[in-house]
Amino acid sequence: MNKNNIMVLLGGILFGFGLAYSGMTKQEIVLSFLQMKDLGLIFVLGGAAAVTFIAINVIAKYLKAPLLGGDFKPRHRPISRNLIIGAVIFGIGWGLSGQCPGSAIASLGTGNLPVILGIAAMFVGAYLWGFLDS
Amino acid sequence: MFPLGIEPYLIGGIIIGIGVSIVYLTTGLHATQSSFFTTTLSWFSKRIHFQKEKNIKERNWRLVLASGLILGALIHTLTLSPTGFWTTSVQLWRLVLGGLLVGFGTRLSRGCTSGHGISGLASRSKTSLYAVLVFMGVAIVTANIVQLLGILP
């Protein structure tokens, strides 16, 4: 494995650990946020975004280039009608199932086997969009 | 508002942020999730959408990232988890239909809770802010409608 992938694996392990630690791997906890019974999810998203904000806007400026080479490029996407329609469709799916891509993938590590079907369905959905877009 | 307290949420979020930051500061890559579906499909589908150079280039590290997520959650399950191995009670049709919409929607929207929600917001992207407000608002409405219809769990 090259050096980049070792760092990606390490970052991924922390990402998955954090998702499990915060309960995001449990669809019931995500749904209890969306039903406004437990607003904790805001702190997960806010905490993760705040730390990453410092990395992108402060530490990266100081480092000038990634430690293993390459360039720093903040993540920007042009706004489009499709992007907003996609967000609506994603929102319906998230609200129906309590699954989003990262939390569903990590959930496999907690032995939550039914989510395999949810992830398989995500692949089908991603394929359908790719089919229409080709 | 916070029946389980704030700490597990905030600490978990900070750990996630450290993971994303380590990847960004060492490699310049954004450790986001939903692209994983598209890049992985590039191994199986010859369609132009999947065979874009970007997808071929990213598919290895995105598979490594997804494996890391599973491994990290497994480590938590075997160490600090108060419940250990755990299975959801949410009905299968909800997981499948919801998953289908999540897969389609996140790819159409070019980002999910991590892409728009963590990396996008941290990049001060206005597009991501709009995306997050839309998918979170729609998800809240949807989850409440499902609850009002008496669909449990």
mmCIF file of N, CA and C in Angstrom, chain A residues 6-131:
data_model
loop_
_atom_site.group_PDB
_atom_site.id
_atom_site.type_symbol
_atom_site.label_atom_id
_atom_site.label_comp_id
_atom_site.label_asym_id
_atom_site.label_seq_id
_atom_site.Cartn_x
_atom_site.Cartn_y
_atom_site.Cartn_z
ATOM 1 N N ILE A 6 -2.131 4.601 3.144
ATOM 2 C CA ILE A 6 -1.980 4.331 4.583
ATOM 3 C C ILE A 6 -2.631 5.463 5.381
ATOM 4 N N MET A 7 -2.430 6.706 4.937
ATOM 5 C CA MET A 7 -3.061 7.837 5.630
ATOM 6 C C MET A 7 -4.580 7.825 5.438
ATOM 7 N N VAL A 8 -5.027 7.433 4.239
ATOM 8 C CA VAL A 8 -6.468 7.328 3.978
ATOM 9 C C VAL A 8 -7.077 6.265 4.892
ATOM 10 N N LEU A 9 -6.364 5.136 5.051
ATOM 11 C CA LEU A 9 -6.869 4.072 5.921
ATOM 12 C C LEU A 9 -6.945 4.553 7.370
ATOM 13 N N LEU A 10 -5.882 5.226 7.821
ATOM 14 C CA LEU A 10 -5.870 5.752 9.184
ATOM 15 C C LEU A 10 -7.018 6.753 9.392
ATOM 16 N N GLY A 11 -7.162 7.682 8.446
ATOM 17 C CA GLY A 11 -8.253 8.659 8.531
ATOM 18 C C GLY A 11 -9.606 7.967 8.510
ATOM 19 N N GLY A 12 -9.734 6.946 7.668
ATOM 20 C CA GLY A 12 -10.986 6.200 7.577
ATOM 21 C C GLY A 12 -11.320 5.485 8.874
ATOM 22 N N ILE A 13 -10.297 4.921 9.521
ATOM 23 C CA ILE A 13 -10.516 4.239 10.800
ATOM 24 C C ILE A 13 -11.042 5.239 11.846
ATOM 25 N N LEU A 14 -10.415 6.422 11.891
ATOM 26 C CA LEU A 14 -10.893 7.449 12.829
ATOM 27 C C LEU A 14 -12.318 7.876 12.481
ATOM 28 N N PHE A 15 -12.583 8.040 11.196
ATOM 29 C CA PHE A 15 -13.920 8.429 10.726
ATOM 30 C C PHE A 15 -14.947 7.389 11.198
ATOM 31 N N GLY A 16 -14.653 6.116 10.962
ATOM 32 C CA GLY A 16 -15.585 5.053 11.340
ATOM 33 C C GLY A 16 -15.743 4.929 12.844
ATOM 34 N N PHE A 17 -14.620 5.096 13.557
ATOM 35 C CA PHE A 17 -14.663 5.043 15.023
ATOM 36 C C PHE A 17 -15.543 6.174 15.552
ATOM 37 N N GLY A 18 -15.349 7.376 14.997
ATOM 38 C CA GLY A 18 -16.137 8.536 15.420
ATOM 39 C C GLY A 18 -17.617 8.366 15.126
ATOM 40 N N LEU A 19 -17.937 7.795 13.970
ATOM 41 C CA LEU A 19 -19.341 7.548 13.634
ATOM 42 C C LEU A 19 -19.977 6.577 14.630
ATOM 43 N N ALA A 20 -19.216 5.538 15.000
ATOM 44 C CA ALA A 20 -19.754 4.557 15.952
ATOM 45 C C ALA A 20 -19.831 5.166 17.352
ATOM 46 N N TYR A 21 -18.790 5.913 17.738
ATOM 47 C CA TYR A 21 -18.756 6.538 19.071
ATOM 48 C C TYR A 21 -19.950 7.469 19.259
ATOM 49 N N SER A 22 -20.297 8.203 18.202
ATOM 50 C CA SER A 22 -21.383 9.184 18.302
ATOM 51 C C SER A 22 -22.759 8.564 18.077
ATOM 52 N N GLY A 23 -22.804 7.261 17.817
ATOM 53 C CA GLY A 23 -24.099 6.590 17.637
ATOM 54 C C GLY A 23 -24.683 6.729 16.239
ATOM 55 N N MET A 24 -23.935 7.363 15.321
ATOM 56 C CA MET A 24 -24.475 7.587 13.975
ATOM 57 C C MET A 24 -24.633 6.291 13.182
ATOM 58 N N THR A 25 -23.970 5.216 13.656
ATOM 59 C CA THR A 25 -24.121 3.919 12.978
ATOM 60 C C THR A 25 -25.458 3.275 13.337
ATOM 61 N N LYS A 26 -26.193 3.887 14.285
ATOM 62 C CA LYS A 26 -27.506 3.363 14.662
ATOM 63 C C LYS A 26 -28.581 4.205 13.976
ATOM 64 N N GLN A 27 -29.316 3.593 13.063
ATOM 65 C CA GLN A 27 -30.323 4.324 12.288
ATOM 66 C C GLN A 27 -31.370 4.938 13.217
ATOM 67 N N GLU A 28 -31.658 4.261 14.337
ATOM 68 C CA GLU A 28 -32.642 4.775 15.286
ATOM 69 C C GLU A 28 -32.221 6.127 15.870
ATOM 70 N N ILE A 29 -30.918 6.289 16.126
ATOM 71 C CA ILE A 29 -30.436 7.557 16.706
ATOM 72 C C ILE A 29 -30.509 8.669 15.668
ATOM 73 N N VAL A 30 -30.161 8.351 14.420
ATOM 74 C CA VAL A 30 -30.258 9.345 13.341
ATOM 75 C C VAL A 30 -31.718 9.754 13.161
ATOM 76 N N LEU A 31 -32.628 8.757 13.185
ATOM 77 C CA LEU A 31 -34.054 9.069 13.018
ATOM 78 C C LEU A 31 -34.577 9.896 14.195
ATOM 79 N N SER A 32 -34.054 9.648 15.394
ATOM 80 C CA SER A 32 -34.527 10.431 16.540
ATOM 81 C C SER A 32 -34.078 11.889 16.417
ATOM 82 N N PHE A 33 -32.956 12.114 15.719
ATOM 83 C CA PHE A 33 -32.587 13.509 15.396
ATOM 84 C C PHE A 33 -33.578 14.091 14.392
ATOM 85 N N LEU A 34 -33.827 13.341 13.322
ATOM 86 C CA LEU A 34 -34.686 13.874 12.261
ATOM 87 C C LEU A 34 -36.122 14.074 12.753
ATOM 88 N N GLN A 35 -36.506 13.310 13.791
ATOM 89 C CA GLN A 35 -37.836 13.514 14.391
ATOM 90 C C GLN A 35 -37.788 14.569 15.496
ATOM 91 N N MET A 36 -36.616 15.197 15.654
ATOM 92 C CA MET A 36 -36.399 16.298 16.595
ATOM 93 C C MET A 36 -36.553 15.881 18.063
ATOM 94 N N LYS A 37 -36.215 14.612 18.345
ATOM 95 C CA LYS A 37 -36.295 14.153 19.736
ATOM 96 C C LYS A 37 -34.943 14.258 20.433
ATOM 97 N N ASP A 38 -33.855 14.147 19.651
ATOM 98 C CA ASP A 38 -32.502 14.209 20.201
ATOM 99 C C ASP A 38 -31.636 14.938 19.181
ATOM 100 N N LEU A 39 -31.267 16.165 19.501
ATOM 101 C CA LEU A 39 -30.592 17.012 18.508
ATOM 102 C C LEU A 39 -29.076 16.807 18.448
ATOM 103 N N GLY A 40 -28.599 15.709 19.070
ATOM 104 C CA GLY A 40 -27.151 15.486 19.156
ATOM 105 C C GLY A 40 -26.424 15.471 17.826
ATOM 106 N N LEU A 41 -27.084 15.009 16.768
ATOM 107 C CA LEU A 41 -26.421 14.889 15.457
ATOM 108 C C LEU A 41 -25.792 16.214 15.003
ATOM 109 N N ILE A 42 -26.414 17.322 15.400
ATOM 110 C CA ILE A 42 -25.871 18.635 15.032
ATOM 111 C C ILE A 42 -24.447 18.802 15.566
ATOM 112 N N PHE A 43 -24.200 18.233 16.757
ATOM 113 C CA PHE A 43 -22.858 18.342 17.342
ATOM 114 C C PHE A 43 -21.858 17.429 16.644
ATOM 115 N N VAL A 44 -22.332 16.319 16.102
ATOM 116 C CA VAL A 44 -21.442 15.444 15.337
ATOM 117 C C VAL A 44 -21.002 16.174 14.064
ATOM 118 N N LEU A 45 -21.993 16.646 13.324
ATOM 119 C CA LEU A 45 -21.703 17.339 12.066
ATOM 120 C C LEU A 45 -20.919 18.627 12.339
ATOM 121 N N GLY A 46 -21.361 19.376 13.360
ATOM 122 C CA GLY A 46 -20.700 20.636 13.678
ATOM 123 C C GLY A 46 -19.272 20.416 14.158
ATOM 124 N N GLY A 47 -19.070 19.423 15.025
ATOM 125 C CA GLY A 47 -17.733 19.130 15.551
ATOM 126 C C GLY A 47 -16.788 18.703 14.437
ATOM 127 N N ALA A 48 -17.275 17.818 13.567
ATOM 128 C CA ALA A 48 -16.440 17.327 12.458
ATOM 129 C C ALA A 48 -16.122 18.465 11.492
ATOM 130 N N ALA A 49 -17.141 19.283 11.171
ATOM 131 C CA ALA A 49 -16.919 20.390 10.223
ATOM 132 C C ALA A 49 -15.981 21.437 10.827
ATOM 133 N N ALA A 50 -16.104 21.687 12.138
ATOM 134 C CA ALA A 50 -15.259 22.706 12.776
ATOM 135 C C ALA A 50 -13.786 22.286 12.752
ATOM 136 N N VAL A 51 -13.517 21.036 13.103
ATOM 137 C CA VAL A 51 -12.125 20.550 13.083
ATOM 138 C C VAL A 51 -11.575 20.610 11.657
ATOM 139 N N THR A 52 -12.386 20.151 10.686
ATOM 140 C CA THR A 52 -11.948 20.155 9.290
ATOM 141 C C THR A 52 -11.775 21.587 8.777
ATOM 142 N N PHE A 53 -12.619 22.494 9.258
ATOM 143 C CA PHE A 53 -12.496 23.915 8.891
ATOM 144 C C PHE A 53 -11.117 24.446 9.271
ATOM 145 N N ILE A 54 -10.673 24.101 10.477
ATOM 146 C CA ILE A 54 -9.352 24.555 10.935
ATOM 147 C C ILE A 54 -8.251 23.945 10.064
ATOM 148 N N ALA A 55 -8.418 22.654 9.735
ATOM 149 C CA ALA A 55 -7.403 21.988 8.897
ATOM 150 C C ALA A 55 -7.308 22.660 7.528
ATOM 151 N N ILE A 56 -8.459 22.921 6.912
ATOM 152 C CA ILE A 56 -8.465 23.458 5.546
ATOM 153 C C ILE A 56 -8.068 24.936 5.506
ATOM 154 N N ASN A 57 -8.566 25.710 6.465
ATOM 155 C CA ASN A 57 -8.392 27.170 6.387
ATOM 156 C C ASN A 57 -7.224 27.716 7.200
ATOM 157 N N VAL A 58 -6.719 26.941 8.148
ATOM 158 C CA VAL A 58 -5.620 27.439 8.972
ATOM 159 C C VAL A 58 -4.357 26.586 8.767
ATOM 160 N N ILE A 59 -4.441 25.290 9.098
ATOM 161 C CA ILE A 59 -3.228 24.452 9.058
ATOM 162 C C ILE A 59 -2.710 24.299 7.625
ATOM 163 N N ALA A 60 -3.636 24.089 6.672
ATOM 164 C CA ALA A 60 -3.208 23.912 5.277
ATOM 165 C C ALA A 60 -2.524 25.168 4.746
ATOM 166 N N LYS A 61 -2.994 26.342 5.160
ATOM 167 C CA LYS A 61 -2.372 27.604 4.716
ATOM 168 C C LYS A 61 -0.931 27.689 5.222
ATOM 169 N N TYR A 62 -0.729 27.171 6.433
ATOM 170 C CA TYR A 62 0.594 27.199 7.051
ATOM 171 C C TYR A 62 1.529 26.177 6.379
ATOM 172 N N LEU A 63 0.967 24.978 6.070
ATOM 173 C CA LEU A 63 1.787 23.923 5.453
ATOM 174 C C LEU A 63 2.096 24.219 3.984
ATOM 175 N N LYS A 64 1.212 24.945 3.326
ATOM 176 C CA LYS A 64 1.333 25.307 1.896
ATOM 177 C C LYS A 64 1.064 24.141 0.936
ATOM 178 N N ALA A 65 1.536 22.926 1.239
ATOM 179 C CA ALA A 65 1.254 21.764 0.379
ATOM 180 C C ALA A 65 1.052 20.532 1.265
ATOM 181 N N PRO A 66 0.290 19.547 0.795
ATOM 182 C CA PRO A 66 0.097 18.326 1.604
ATOM 183 C C PRO A 66 1.443 17.668 1.910
ATOM 184 N N LEU A 67 1.545 17.062 3.085
ATOM 185 C CA LEU A 67 2.832 16.537 3.551
ATOM 186 C C LEU A 67 3.395 15.454 2.636
ATOM 187 N N LEU A 68 2.505 14.710 1.956
ATOM 188 C CA LEU A 68 2.996 13.650 1.061
ATOM 189 C C LEU A 68 3.030 14.094 -0.398
ATOM 190 N N GLY A 69 2.884 15.392 -0.624
ATOM 191 C CA GLY A 69 2.930 15.916 -1.995
ATOM 192 C C GLY A 69 1.549 16.200 -2.552
ATOM 193 N N GLY A 70 1.498 16.918 -3.668
ATOM 194 C CA GLY A 70 0.223 17.300 -4.274
ATOM 195 C C GLY A 70 -0.148 18.722 -3.931
ATOM 196 N N ASP A 71 -1.434 19.035 -4.127
ATOM 197 C CA ASP A 71 -1.910 20.401 -3.886
ATOM 198 C C ASP A 71 -3.101 20.388 -2.946
ATOM 199 N N PHE A 72 -3.265 21.503 -2.228
ATOM 200 C CA PHE A 72 -4.485 21.693 -1.444
ATOM 201 C C PHE A 72 -5.537 22.356 -2.314
ATOM 202 N N LYS A 73 -6.710 21.729 -2.411
ATOM 203 C CA LYS A 73 -7.827 22.362 -3.119
ATOM 204 C C LYS A 73 -9.062 22.243 -2.243
ATOM 205 N N PRO A 74 -9.546 23.374 -1.688
ATOM 206 C CA PRO A 74 -10.792 23.290 -0.916
ATOM 207 C C PRO A 74 -11.893 22.692 -1.789
ATOM 208 N N ARG A 75 -12.908 22.099 -1.147
ATOM 209 C CA ARG A 75 -13.927 21.383 -1.915
ATOM 210 C C ARG A 75 -15.046 22.327 -2.338
ATOM 211 N N HIS A 76 -15.106 22.628 -3.644
ATOM 212 C CA HIS A 76 -16.168 23.495 -4.156
ATOM 213 C C HIS A 76 -16.881 22.827 -5.311
ATOM 214 N N ARG A 77 -18.185 23.005 -5.364
ATOM 215 C CA ARG A 77 -19.001 22.496 -6.464
ATOM 216 C C ARG A 77 -19.847 23.648 -6.977
ATOM 217 N N PRO A 78 -19.995 23.762 -8.304
ATOM 218 C CA PRO A 78 -20.912 24.801 -8.810
ATOM 219 C C PRO A 78 -22.348 24.439 -8.444
ATOM 220 N N ILE A 79 -23.154 25.442 -8.138
ATOM 221 C CA ILE A 79 -24.542 25.153 -7.806
ATOM 222 C C ILE A 79 -25.294 24.861 -9.107
ATOM 223 N N SER A 80 -26.237 23.934 -9.037
ATOM 224 C CA SER A 80 -27.027 23.617 -10.226
ATOM 225 C C SER A 80 -28.389 23.100 -9.783
ATOM 226 N N ARG A 81 -29.315 23.067 -10.742
ATOM 227 C CA ARG A 81 -30.648 22.564 -10.439
ATOM 228 C C ARG A 81 -30.558 21.091 -10.002
ATOM 229 N N ASN A 82 -29.746 20.301 -10.750
ATOM 230 C CA ASN A 82 -29.588 18.887 -10.418
ATOM 231 C C ASN A 82 -29.069 18.688 -9.001
ATOM 232 N N LEU A 83 -28.128 19.545 -8.607
ATOM 233 C CA LEU A 83 -27.525 19.397 -7.283
ATOM 234 C C LEU A 83 -28.597 19.572 -6.197
ATOM 235 N N ILE A 84 -29.494 20.521 -6.391
ATOM 236 C CA ILE A 84 -30.544 20.752 -5.391
ATOM 237 C C ILE A 84 -31.608 19.644 -5.458
ATOM 238 N N ILE A 85 -31.973 19.223 -6.681
ATOM 239 C CA ILE A 85 -32.932 18.106 -6.808
ATOM 240 C C ILE A 85 -32.353 16.861 -6.132
ATOM 241 N N GLY A 86 -31.057 16.633 -6.338
ATOM 242 C CA GLY A 86 -30.391 15.490 -5.708
ATOM 243 C C GLY A 86 -30.448 15.578 -4.187
ATOM 244 N N ALA A 87 -30.268 16.786 -3.667
ATOM 245 C CA ALA A 87 -30.319 16.973 -2.210
ATOM 246 C C ALA A 87 -31.718 16.664 -1.679
ATOM 247 N N VAL A 88 -32.753 17.017 -2.457
ATOM 248 C CA VAL A 88 -34.134 16.704 -2.048
ATOM 249 C C VAL A 88 -34.334 15.182 -2.000
ATOM 250 N N ILE A 89 -33.881 14.500 -3.067
ATOM 251 C CA ILE A 89 -34.055 13.034 -3.134
ATOM 252 C C ILE A 89 -33.266 12.364 -2.010
ATOM 253 N N PHE A 90 -32.042 12.814 -1.804
ATOM 254 C CA PHE A 90 -31.232 12.275 -0.699
ATOM 255 C C PHE A 90 -31.954 12.486 0.633
ATOM 256 N N GLY A 91 -32.529 13.681 0.818
ATOM 257 C CA GLY A 91 -33.220 13.979 2.077
ATOM 258 C C GLY A 91 -34.381 13.031 2.336
ATOM 259 N N ILE A 92 -35.136 12.714 1.281
ATOM 260 C CA ILE A 92 -36.258 11.774 1.447
ATOM 261 C C ILE A 92 -35.721 10.402 1.877
ATOM 262 N N GLY A 93 -34.658 9.960 1.221
ATOM 263 C CA GLY A 93 -34.080 8.650 1.556
ATOM 264 C C GLY A 93 -33.500 8.609 2.961
ATOM 265 N N TRP A 94 -32.844 9.693 3.345
ATOM 266 C CA TRP A 94 -32.242 9.789 4.681
ATOM 267 C C TRP A 94 -33.354 9.775 5.741
ATOM 268 N N GLY A 95 -34.414 10.566 5.499
ATOM 269 C CA GLY A 95 -35.519 10.652 6.458
ATOM 270 C C GLY A 95 -36.309 9.363 6.555
ATOM 271 N N LEU A 96 -36.365 8.610 5.461
ATOM 272 C CA LEU A 96 -37.094 7.342 5.462
ATOM 273 C C LEU A 96 -36.311 6.251 6.191
ATOM 274 N N SER A 97 -34.983 6.234 6.008
ATOM 275 C CA SER A 97 -34.198 5.084 6.474
ATOM 276 C C SER A 97 -33.221 5.381 7.607
ATOM 277 N N GLY A 98 -32.881 6.644 7.830
ATOM 278 C CA GLY A 98 -31.872 6.958 8.844
ATOM 279 C C GLY A 98 -30.460 6.591 8.405
ATOM 280 N N GLN A 99 -30.304 6.279 7.097
ATOM 281 C CA GLN A 99 -28.981 5.916 6.582
ATOM 282 C C GLN A 99 -28.440 7.025 5.691
ATOM 283 N N CYS A 100 -27.162 7.368 5.863
ATOM 284 C CA CYS A 100 -26.474 8.142 4.835
ATOM 285 C C CYS A 100 -25.258 7.304 4.443
ATOM 286 N N PRO A 101 -24.561 7.641 3.362
ATOM 287 C CA PRO A 101 -23.514 6.735 2.873
ATOM 288 C C PRO A 101 -22.469 6.353 3.934
ATOM 289 N N GLY A 102 -21.848 7.330 4.583
ATOM 290 C CA GLY A 102 -20.785 7.016 5.542
ATOM 291 C C GLY A 102 -21.282 6.228 6.735
ATOM 292 N N SER A 103 -22.410 6.651 7.298
ATOM 293 C CA SER A 103 -22.903 5.974 8.501
ATOM 294 C C SER A 103 -23.342 4.549 8.187
ATOM 295 N N ALA A 104 -23.857 4.322 6.975
ATOM 296 C CA ALA A 104 -24.280 2.972 6.593
ATOM 297 C C ALA A 104 -23.069 2.059 6.424
ATOM 298 N N ILE A 105 -22.031 2.574 5.748
ATOM 299 C CA ILE A 105 -20.828 1.756 5.536
ATOM 300 C C ILE A 105 -20.198 1.406 6.889
ATOM 301 N N ALA A 106 -20.048 2.405 7.755
ATOM 302 C CA ALA A 106 -19.448 2.152 9.072
ATOM 303 C C ALA A 106 -20.298 1.178 9.879
ATOM 304 N N SER A 107 -21.603 1.256 9.702
ATOM 305 C CA SER A 107 -22.520 0.419 10.463
ATOM 306 C C SER A 107 -22.241 -1.073 10.267
ATOM 307 N N LEU A 108 -21.669 -1.430 9.123
ATOM 308 C CA LEU A 108 -21.311 -2.837 8.884
ATOM 309 C C LEU A 108 -20.336 -3.328 9.949
ATOM 310 N N GLY A 109 -19.471 -2.428 10.422
ATOM 311 C CA GLY A 109 -18.484 -2.795 11.430
ATOM 312 C C GLY A 109 -19.077 -3.018 12.812
ATOM 313 N N THR A 110 -20.345 -2.657 12.983
ATOM 314 C CA THR A 110 -21.001 -2.904 14.270
ATOM 315 C C THR A 110 -21.840 -4.186 14.207
ATOM 316 N N GLY A 111 -21.722 -4.897 13.077
ATOM 317 C CA GLY A 111 -22.477 -6.136 12.922
ATOM 318 C C GLY A 111 -23.920 -5.926 12.505
ATOM 319 N N ASN A 112 -24.213 -4.720 12.010
ATOM 320 C CA ASN A 112 -25.591 -4.370 11.630
ATOM 321 C C ASN A 112 -25.883 -4.880 10.215
ATOM 322 N N LEU A 113 -26.137 -6.191 10.119
ATOM 323 C CA LEU A 113 -26.205 -6.834 8.805
ATOM 324 C C LEU A 113 -27.337 -6.357 7.884
ATOM 325 N N PRO A 114 -28.536 -5.999 8.407
ATOM 326 C CA PRO A 114 -29.595 -5.553 7.476
ATOM 327 C C PRO A 114 -29.170 -4.374 6.600
ATOM 328 N N VAL A 115 -28.201 -3.582 7.087
ATOM 329 C CA VAL A 115 -27.767 -2.409 6.342
ATOM 330 C C VAL A 115 -27.042 -2.794 5.044
ATOM 331 N N ILE A 116 -26.600 -4.062 4.951
ATOM 332 C CA ILE A 116 -26.016 -4.528 3.680
ATOM 333 C C ILE A 116 -27.017 -4.292 2.549
ATOM 334 N N LEU A 117 -28.302 -4.542 2.835
ATOM 335 C CA LEU A 117 -29.328 -4.330 1.804
ATOM 336 C C LEU A 117 -29.461 -2.844 1.468
ATOM 337 N N GLY A 118 -29.349 -1.990 2.501
ATOM 338 C CA GLY A 118 -29.410 -0.547 2.266
ATOM 339 C C GLY A 118 -28.255 -0.084 1.397
ATOM 340 N N ILE A 119 -27.054 -0.618 1.662
ATOM 341 C CA ILE A 119 -25.882 -0.222 0.877
ATOM 342 C C ILE A 119 -25.994 -0.750 -0.557
ATOM 343 N N ALA A 120 -26.484 -1.980 -0.686
ATOM 344 C CA ALA A 120 -26.690 -2.534 -2.035
ATOM 345 C C ALA A 120 -27.643 -1.624 -2.811
ATOM 346 N N ALA A 121 -28.694 -1.154 -2.114
ATOM 347 C CA ALA A 121 -29.654 -0.265 -2.767
ATOM 348 C C ALA A 121 -28.995 1.068 -3.142
ATOM 349 N N MET A 122 -28.047 1.545 -2.312
ATOM 350 C CA MET A 122 -27.328 2.786 -2.645
ATOM 351 C C MET A 122 -26.525 2.607 -3.932
ATOM 352 N N PHE A 123 -25.906 1.435 -4.085
ATOM 353 C CA PHE A 123 -25.179 1.158 -5.329
ATOM 354 C C PHE A 123 -26.138 1.175 -6.516
ATOM 355 N N VAL A 124 -27.320 0.576 -6.344
ATOM 356 C CA VAL A 124 -28.308 0.563 -7.436
ATOM 357 C C VAL A 124 -28.719 1.999 -7.776
ATOM 358 N N GLY A 125 -28.973 2.814 -6.733
ATOM 359 C CA GLY A 125 -29.355 4.206 -6.962
ATOM 360 C C GLY A 125 -28.253 4.981 -7.679
ATOM 361 N N ALA A 126 -27.006 4.789 -7.231
ATOM 362 C CA ALA A 126 -25.863 5.470 -7.878
ATOM 363 C C ALA A 126 -25.733 4.998 -9.318
ATOM 364 N N TYR A 127 -26.009 3.701 -9.556
ATOM 365 C CA TYR A 127 -25.932 3.171 -10.913
ATOM 366 C C TYR A 127 -27.010 3.791 -11.804
ATOM 367 N N LEU A 128 -28.237 3.923 -11.245
ATOM 368 C CA LEU A 128 -29.329 4.497 -12.013
ATOM 369 C C LEU A 128 -28.996 5.915 -12.480
ATOM 370 N N TRP A 129 -28.422 6.716 -11.593
ATOM 371 C CA TRP A 129 -28.051 8.067 -11.995
ATOM 372 C C TRP A 129 -26.940 8.018 -13.069
ATOM 373 N N GLY A 130 -25.972 7.126 -12.881
ATOM 374 C CA GLY A 130 -24.902 6.984 -13.860
ATOM 375 C C GLY A 130 -25.443 6.531 -15.209
ATOM 376 N N PHE A 131 -26.453 5.653 -15.184
ATOM 377 C CA PHE A 131 -27.095 5.146 -16.399
ATOM 378 C C PHE A 131 -27.759 6.305 -17.139
#
